[in-house]
Coordinates of N, CA and C and ligand atoms in Angstrom, one line a residue:
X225 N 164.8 117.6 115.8 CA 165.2 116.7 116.9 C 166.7 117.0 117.2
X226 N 166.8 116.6 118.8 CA 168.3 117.0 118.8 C 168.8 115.8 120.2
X227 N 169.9 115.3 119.5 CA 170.1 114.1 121.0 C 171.5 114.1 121.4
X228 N 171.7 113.4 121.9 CA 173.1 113.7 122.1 C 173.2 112.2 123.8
X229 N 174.4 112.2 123.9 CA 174.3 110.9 125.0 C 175.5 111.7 126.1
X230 N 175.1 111.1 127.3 CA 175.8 111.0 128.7 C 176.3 109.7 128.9
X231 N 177.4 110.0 130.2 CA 177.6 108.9 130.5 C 177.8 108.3 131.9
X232 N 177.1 109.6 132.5 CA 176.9 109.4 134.2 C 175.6 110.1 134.3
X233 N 175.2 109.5 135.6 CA 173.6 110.4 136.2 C 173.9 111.5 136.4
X234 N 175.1 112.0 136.4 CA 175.6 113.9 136.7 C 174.7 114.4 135.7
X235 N 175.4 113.9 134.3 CA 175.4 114.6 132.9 C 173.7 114.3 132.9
X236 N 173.2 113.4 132.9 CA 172.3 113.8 132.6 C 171.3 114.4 133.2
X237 N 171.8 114.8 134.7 CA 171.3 115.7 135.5 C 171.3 116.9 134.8
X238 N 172.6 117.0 134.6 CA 172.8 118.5 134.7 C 172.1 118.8 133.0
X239 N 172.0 117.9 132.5 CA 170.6 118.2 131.2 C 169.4 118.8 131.6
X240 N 169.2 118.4 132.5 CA 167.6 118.8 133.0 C 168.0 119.8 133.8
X241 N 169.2 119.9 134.2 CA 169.1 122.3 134.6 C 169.3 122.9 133.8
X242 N 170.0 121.9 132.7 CA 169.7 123.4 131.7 C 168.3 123.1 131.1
X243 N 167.4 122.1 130.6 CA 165.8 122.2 130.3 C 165.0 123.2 131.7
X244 N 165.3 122.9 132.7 CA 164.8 123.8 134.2 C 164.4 125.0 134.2
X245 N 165.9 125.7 133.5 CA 166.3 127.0 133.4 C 165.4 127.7 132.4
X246 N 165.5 126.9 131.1 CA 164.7 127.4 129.9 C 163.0 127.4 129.5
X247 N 163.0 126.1 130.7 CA 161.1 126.3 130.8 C 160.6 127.6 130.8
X248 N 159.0 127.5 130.6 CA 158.6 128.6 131.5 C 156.8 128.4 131.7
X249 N 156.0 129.4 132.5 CA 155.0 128.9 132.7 C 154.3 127.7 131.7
X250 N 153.5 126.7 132.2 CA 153.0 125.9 131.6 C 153.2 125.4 130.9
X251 N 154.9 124.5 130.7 CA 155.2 124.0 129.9 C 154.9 122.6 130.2
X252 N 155.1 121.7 129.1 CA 154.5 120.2 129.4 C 156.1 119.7 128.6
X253 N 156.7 118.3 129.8 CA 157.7 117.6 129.2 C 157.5 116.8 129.5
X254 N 157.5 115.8 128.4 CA 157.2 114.2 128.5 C 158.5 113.5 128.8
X255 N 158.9 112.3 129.6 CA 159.8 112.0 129.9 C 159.6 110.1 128.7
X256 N 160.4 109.5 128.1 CA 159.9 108.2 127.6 C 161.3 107.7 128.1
X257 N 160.8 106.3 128.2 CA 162.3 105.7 128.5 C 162.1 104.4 129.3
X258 N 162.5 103.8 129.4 CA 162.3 102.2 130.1 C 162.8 102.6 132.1
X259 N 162.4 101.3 132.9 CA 162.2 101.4 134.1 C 164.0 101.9 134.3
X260 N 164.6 102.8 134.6 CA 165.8 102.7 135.2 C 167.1 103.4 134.0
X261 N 165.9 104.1 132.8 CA 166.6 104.9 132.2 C 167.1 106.1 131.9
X262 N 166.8 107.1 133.3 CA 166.8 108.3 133.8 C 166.2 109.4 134.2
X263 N 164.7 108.6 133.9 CA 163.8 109.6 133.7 C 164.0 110.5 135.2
X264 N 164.0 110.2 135.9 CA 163.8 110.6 137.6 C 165.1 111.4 137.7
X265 N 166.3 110.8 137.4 CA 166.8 111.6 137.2 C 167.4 112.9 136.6
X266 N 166.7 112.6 135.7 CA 166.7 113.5 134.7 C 165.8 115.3 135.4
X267 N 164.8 115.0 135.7 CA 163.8 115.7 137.0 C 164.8 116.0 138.0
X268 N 165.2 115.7 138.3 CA 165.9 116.0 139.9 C 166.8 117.0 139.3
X269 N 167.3 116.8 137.9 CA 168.4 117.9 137.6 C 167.1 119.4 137.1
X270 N 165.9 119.3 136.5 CA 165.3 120.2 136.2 C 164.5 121.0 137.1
X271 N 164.2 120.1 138.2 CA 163.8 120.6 139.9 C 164.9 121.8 140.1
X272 N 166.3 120.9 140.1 CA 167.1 122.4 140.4 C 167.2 123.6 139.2
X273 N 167.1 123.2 138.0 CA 166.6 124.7 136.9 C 165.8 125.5 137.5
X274 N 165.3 124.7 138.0 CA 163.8 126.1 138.6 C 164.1 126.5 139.9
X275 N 164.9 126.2 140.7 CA 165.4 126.5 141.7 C 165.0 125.8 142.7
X276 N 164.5 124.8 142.6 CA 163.9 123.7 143.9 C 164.7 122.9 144.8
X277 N 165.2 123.5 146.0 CA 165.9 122.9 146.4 C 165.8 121.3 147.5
X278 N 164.6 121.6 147.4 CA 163.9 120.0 148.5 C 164.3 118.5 147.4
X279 N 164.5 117.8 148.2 CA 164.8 116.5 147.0 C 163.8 115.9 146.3
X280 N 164.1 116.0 145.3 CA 162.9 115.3 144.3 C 162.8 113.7 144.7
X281 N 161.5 113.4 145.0 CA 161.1 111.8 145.3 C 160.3 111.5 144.0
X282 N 161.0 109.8 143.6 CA 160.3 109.8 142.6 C 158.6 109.2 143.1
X283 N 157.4 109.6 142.0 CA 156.0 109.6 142.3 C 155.5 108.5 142.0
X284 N 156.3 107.4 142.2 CA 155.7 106.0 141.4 C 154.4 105.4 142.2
X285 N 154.3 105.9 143.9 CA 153.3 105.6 144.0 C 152.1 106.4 144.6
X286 N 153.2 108.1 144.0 CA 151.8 109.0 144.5 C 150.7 109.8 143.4
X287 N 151.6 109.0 141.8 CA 151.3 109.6 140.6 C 152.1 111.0 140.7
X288 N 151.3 112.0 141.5 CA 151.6 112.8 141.4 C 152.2 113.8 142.5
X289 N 153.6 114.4 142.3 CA 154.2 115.0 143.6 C 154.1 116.8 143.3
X290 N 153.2 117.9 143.9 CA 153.8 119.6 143.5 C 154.9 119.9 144.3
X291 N 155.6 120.4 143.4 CA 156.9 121.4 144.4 C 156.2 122.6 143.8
X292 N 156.4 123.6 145.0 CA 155.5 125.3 144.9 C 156.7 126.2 145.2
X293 N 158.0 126.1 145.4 CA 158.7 126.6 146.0 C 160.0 127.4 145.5
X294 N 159.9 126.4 144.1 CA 161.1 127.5 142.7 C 160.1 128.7 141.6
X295 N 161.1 128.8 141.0 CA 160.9 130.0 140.1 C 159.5 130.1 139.5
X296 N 159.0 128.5 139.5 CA 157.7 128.0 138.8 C 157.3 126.6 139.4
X297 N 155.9 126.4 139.9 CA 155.6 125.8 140.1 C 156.0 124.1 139.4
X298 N 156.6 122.9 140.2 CA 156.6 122.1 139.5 C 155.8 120.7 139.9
X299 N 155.4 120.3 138.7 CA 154.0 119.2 138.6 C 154.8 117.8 138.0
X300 N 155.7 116.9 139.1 CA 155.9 115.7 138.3 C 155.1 114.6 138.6
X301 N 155.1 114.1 137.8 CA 154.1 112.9 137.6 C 154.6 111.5 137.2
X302 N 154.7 110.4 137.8 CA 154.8 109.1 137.2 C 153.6 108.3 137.2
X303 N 152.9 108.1 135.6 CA 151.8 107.5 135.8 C 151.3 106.1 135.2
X304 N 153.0 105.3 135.2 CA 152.9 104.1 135.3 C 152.2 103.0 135.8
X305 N 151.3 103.6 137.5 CA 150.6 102.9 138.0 C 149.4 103.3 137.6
X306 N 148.9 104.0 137.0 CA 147.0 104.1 136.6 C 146.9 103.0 135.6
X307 N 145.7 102.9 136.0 CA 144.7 101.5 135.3 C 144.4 102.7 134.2
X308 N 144.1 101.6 133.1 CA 144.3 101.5 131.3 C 143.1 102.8 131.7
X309 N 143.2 103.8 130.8 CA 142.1 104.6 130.9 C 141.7 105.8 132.3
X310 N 142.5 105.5 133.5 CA 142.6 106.6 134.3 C 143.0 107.8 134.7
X311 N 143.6 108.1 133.0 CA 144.0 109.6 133.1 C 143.1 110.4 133.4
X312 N 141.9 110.6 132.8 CA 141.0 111.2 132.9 C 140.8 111.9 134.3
X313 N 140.8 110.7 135.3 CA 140.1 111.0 136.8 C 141.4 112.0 137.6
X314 N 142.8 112.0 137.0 CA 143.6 112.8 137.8 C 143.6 114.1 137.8
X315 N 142.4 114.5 136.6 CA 142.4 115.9 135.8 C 143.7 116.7 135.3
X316 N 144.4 116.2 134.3 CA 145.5 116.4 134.1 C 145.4 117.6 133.4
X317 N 144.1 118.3 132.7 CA 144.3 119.3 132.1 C 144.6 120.2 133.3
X318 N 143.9 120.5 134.4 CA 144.3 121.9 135.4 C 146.0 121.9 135.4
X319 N 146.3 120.8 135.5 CA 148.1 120.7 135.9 C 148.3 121.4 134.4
X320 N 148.2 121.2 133.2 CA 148.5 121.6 131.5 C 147.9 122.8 131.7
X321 N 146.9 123.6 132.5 CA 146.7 125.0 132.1 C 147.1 125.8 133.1
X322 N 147.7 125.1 134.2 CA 148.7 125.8 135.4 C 149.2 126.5 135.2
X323 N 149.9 127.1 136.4 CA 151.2 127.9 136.1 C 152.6 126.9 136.0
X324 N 152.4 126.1 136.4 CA 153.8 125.4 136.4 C 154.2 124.8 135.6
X325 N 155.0 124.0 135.5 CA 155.7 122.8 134.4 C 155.2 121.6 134.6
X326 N 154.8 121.0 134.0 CA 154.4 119.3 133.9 C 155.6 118.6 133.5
X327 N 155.8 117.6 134.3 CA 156.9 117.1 133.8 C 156.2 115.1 133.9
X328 N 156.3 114.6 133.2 CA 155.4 113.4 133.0 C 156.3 111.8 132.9
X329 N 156.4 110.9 133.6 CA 157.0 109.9 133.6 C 155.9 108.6 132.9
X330 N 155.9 108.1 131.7 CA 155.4 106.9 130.9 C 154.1 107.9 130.5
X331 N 154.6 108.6 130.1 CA 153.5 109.5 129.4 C 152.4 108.7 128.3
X332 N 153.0 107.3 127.4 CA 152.2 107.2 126.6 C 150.9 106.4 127.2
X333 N 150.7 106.2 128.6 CA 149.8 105.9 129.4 C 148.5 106.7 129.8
X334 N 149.2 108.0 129.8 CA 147.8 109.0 129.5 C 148.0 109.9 128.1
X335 N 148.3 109.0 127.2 CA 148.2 109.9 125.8 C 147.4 110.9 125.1
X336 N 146.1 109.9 125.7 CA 145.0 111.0 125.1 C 144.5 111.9 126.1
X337 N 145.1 112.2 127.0 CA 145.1 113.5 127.8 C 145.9 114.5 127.2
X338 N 146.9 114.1 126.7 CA 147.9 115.3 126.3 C 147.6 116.2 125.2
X339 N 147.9 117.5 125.9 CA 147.9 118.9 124.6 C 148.7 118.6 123.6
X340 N 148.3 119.3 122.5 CA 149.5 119.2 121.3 C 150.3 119.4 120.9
X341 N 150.8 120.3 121.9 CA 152.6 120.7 121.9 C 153.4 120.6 123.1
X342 N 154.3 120.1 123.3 CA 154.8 119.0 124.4 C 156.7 119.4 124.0
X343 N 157.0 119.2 124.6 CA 158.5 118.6 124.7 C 158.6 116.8 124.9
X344 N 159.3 116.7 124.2 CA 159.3 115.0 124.3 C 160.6 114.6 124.8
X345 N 161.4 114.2 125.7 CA 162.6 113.8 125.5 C 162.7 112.0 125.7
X346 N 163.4 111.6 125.1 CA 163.7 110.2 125.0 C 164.4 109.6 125.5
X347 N 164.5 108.7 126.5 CA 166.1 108.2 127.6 C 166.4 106.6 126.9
X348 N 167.0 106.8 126.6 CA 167.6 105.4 125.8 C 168.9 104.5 126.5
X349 N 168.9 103.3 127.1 CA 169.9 102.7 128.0 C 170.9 102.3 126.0
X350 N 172.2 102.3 126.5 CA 172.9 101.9 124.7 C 173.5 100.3 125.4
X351 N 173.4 99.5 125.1 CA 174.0 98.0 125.2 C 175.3 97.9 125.6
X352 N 176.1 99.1 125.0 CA 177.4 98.9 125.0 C 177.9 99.2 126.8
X353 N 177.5 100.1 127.7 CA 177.7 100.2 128.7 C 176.5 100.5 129.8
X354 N 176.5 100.1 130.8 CA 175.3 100.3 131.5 C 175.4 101.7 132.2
X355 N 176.0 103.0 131.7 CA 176.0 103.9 132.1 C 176.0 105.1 131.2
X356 N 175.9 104.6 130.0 CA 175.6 105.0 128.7 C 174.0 105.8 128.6
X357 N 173.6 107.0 128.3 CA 172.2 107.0 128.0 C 172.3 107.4 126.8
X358 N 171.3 107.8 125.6 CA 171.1 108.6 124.4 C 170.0 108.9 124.8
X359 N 169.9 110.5 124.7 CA 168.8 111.6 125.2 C 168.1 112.1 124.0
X360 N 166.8 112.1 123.2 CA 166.6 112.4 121.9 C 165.5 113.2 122.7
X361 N 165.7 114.9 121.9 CA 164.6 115.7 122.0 C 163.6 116.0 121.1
X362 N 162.6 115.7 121.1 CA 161.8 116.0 120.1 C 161.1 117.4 119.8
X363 N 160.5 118.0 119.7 CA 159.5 119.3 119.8 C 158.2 119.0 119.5
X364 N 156.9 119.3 119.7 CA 155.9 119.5 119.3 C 155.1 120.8 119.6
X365 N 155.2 121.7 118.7 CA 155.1 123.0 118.3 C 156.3 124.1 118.6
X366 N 156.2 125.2 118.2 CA 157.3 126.6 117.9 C 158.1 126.7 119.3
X367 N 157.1 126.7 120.8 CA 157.4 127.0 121.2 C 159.1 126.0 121.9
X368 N 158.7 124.6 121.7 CA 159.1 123.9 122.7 C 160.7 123.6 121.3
X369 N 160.5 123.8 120.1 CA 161.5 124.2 119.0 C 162.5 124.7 119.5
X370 N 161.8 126.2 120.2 CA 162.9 127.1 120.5 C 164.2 127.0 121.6
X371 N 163.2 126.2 122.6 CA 163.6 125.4 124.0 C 165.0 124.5 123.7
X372 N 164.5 123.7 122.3 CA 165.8 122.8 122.0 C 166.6 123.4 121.2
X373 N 166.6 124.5 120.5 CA 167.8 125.1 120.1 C 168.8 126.3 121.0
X374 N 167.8 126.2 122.1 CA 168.8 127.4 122.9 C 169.4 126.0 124.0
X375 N 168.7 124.7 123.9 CA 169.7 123.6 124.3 C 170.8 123.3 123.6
X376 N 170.7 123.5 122.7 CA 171.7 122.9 121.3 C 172.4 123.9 121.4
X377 N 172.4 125.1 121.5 CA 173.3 126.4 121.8 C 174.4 126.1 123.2
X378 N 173.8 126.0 124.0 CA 173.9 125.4 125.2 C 175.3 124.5 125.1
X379 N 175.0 123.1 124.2 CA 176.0 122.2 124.8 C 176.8 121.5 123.6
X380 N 176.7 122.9 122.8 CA 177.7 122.8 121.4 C 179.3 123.6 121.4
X381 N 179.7 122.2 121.1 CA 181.3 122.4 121.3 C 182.3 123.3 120.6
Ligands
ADP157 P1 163.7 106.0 135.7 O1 163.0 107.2 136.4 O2 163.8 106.2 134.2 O3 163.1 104.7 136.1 P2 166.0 106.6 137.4 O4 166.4 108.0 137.1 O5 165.2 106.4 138.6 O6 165.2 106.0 136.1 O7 167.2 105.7 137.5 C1 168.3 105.7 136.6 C2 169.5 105.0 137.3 O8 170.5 104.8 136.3 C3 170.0 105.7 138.5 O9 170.4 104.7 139.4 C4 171.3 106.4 137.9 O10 172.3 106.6 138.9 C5 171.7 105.4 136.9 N1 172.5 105.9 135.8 C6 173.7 105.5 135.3 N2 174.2 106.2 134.3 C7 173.2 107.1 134.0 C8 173.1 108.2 133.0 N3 174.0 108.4 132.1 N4 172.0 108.9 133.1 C9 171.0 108.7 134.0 N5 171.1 107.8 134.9 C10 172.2 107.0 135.0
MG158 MG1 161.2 107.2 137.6

């Protein structure tokens, strides 16, 4: 795991160009985090890693938005609004065996859709300031390991 905190929507923008940059075909990132804790933003900074320059809108009520237009196809999803059990019907595997990046907002909503190796990252609001985040990255399998240490390479002082 590797976390580290921001203290404006920049920074933690500009977290997600550098996750953007380091993706690559078919990667899957889970976004977790409460209503208004970056998730969206976080995406808008990874949209531009891939080179997408159209504005990212967030998908709260289309589930799902494709940009086709960067380096790699990207697949964000907020699927806060599906009823208990309707992952299933969005067919979320084709998006996981894509070419592009999944990028997933309230992910533990379709849990049991998900593959077994994932990037996880965590948006945490801290009490102390309402501009405060803590960003925790998790890995699930080698590949997505390697992703957070060439982050950790990245934005080590
Ligand atoms: P979510 O998608 O998790 O609901 P959003 O990204 O839509 O959250 O909204 C986050 C809000 O918090 C934005 O208005 C953003 O400007 C603000 N904000 C303030 N500080 C930060 C920070 N350090 N990181 C991310 N967003 C921040
Ligand atoms: Mg959002």
């Amino acid at each position: 795991m590797f976390s580290l905190t921001t203290t404006t929507a920049e920074q933690t923008q500009g977290l997600g160009r550098q996750v953007g940059s380091l993706v690559t075909s078919g990667d899957v990132i889970l976004l977790d985090g409460d209503l208004g804790a970056g998730k969206t933003t976080f995406t808008k900074g990874l949209a531009l890693g891939l080179g997408i320059k159209r504005p990212i809108k967030s998908p709260t009520f289309t589930i799902i938005r494709e940009y086709q237009e960067g380096r790699l196809p990207l697949y964000h999803m907020d699927v806060y609004r599906l009823e208990a059990g309707g992952g299933d019907e969005l067919g979320l595997e084709e998006y996981f065996t894509g070419d592009g990046v999944s990028v997933i907002e309230w992910s533990q909503f379709v849990e049991d859709e998900l593959p077994a190796d994932y990037l996880m990252i965590q948006l945490r609001r801290m009490a102390t300031n309402e501009n405060v985040r803590q960003l925790s990255f998790v890995a699930h399998g080698e590949h997505y390991q390697k992703i957070i240490e060439q982050l950790e390479d990245l934005n080590h002082e």
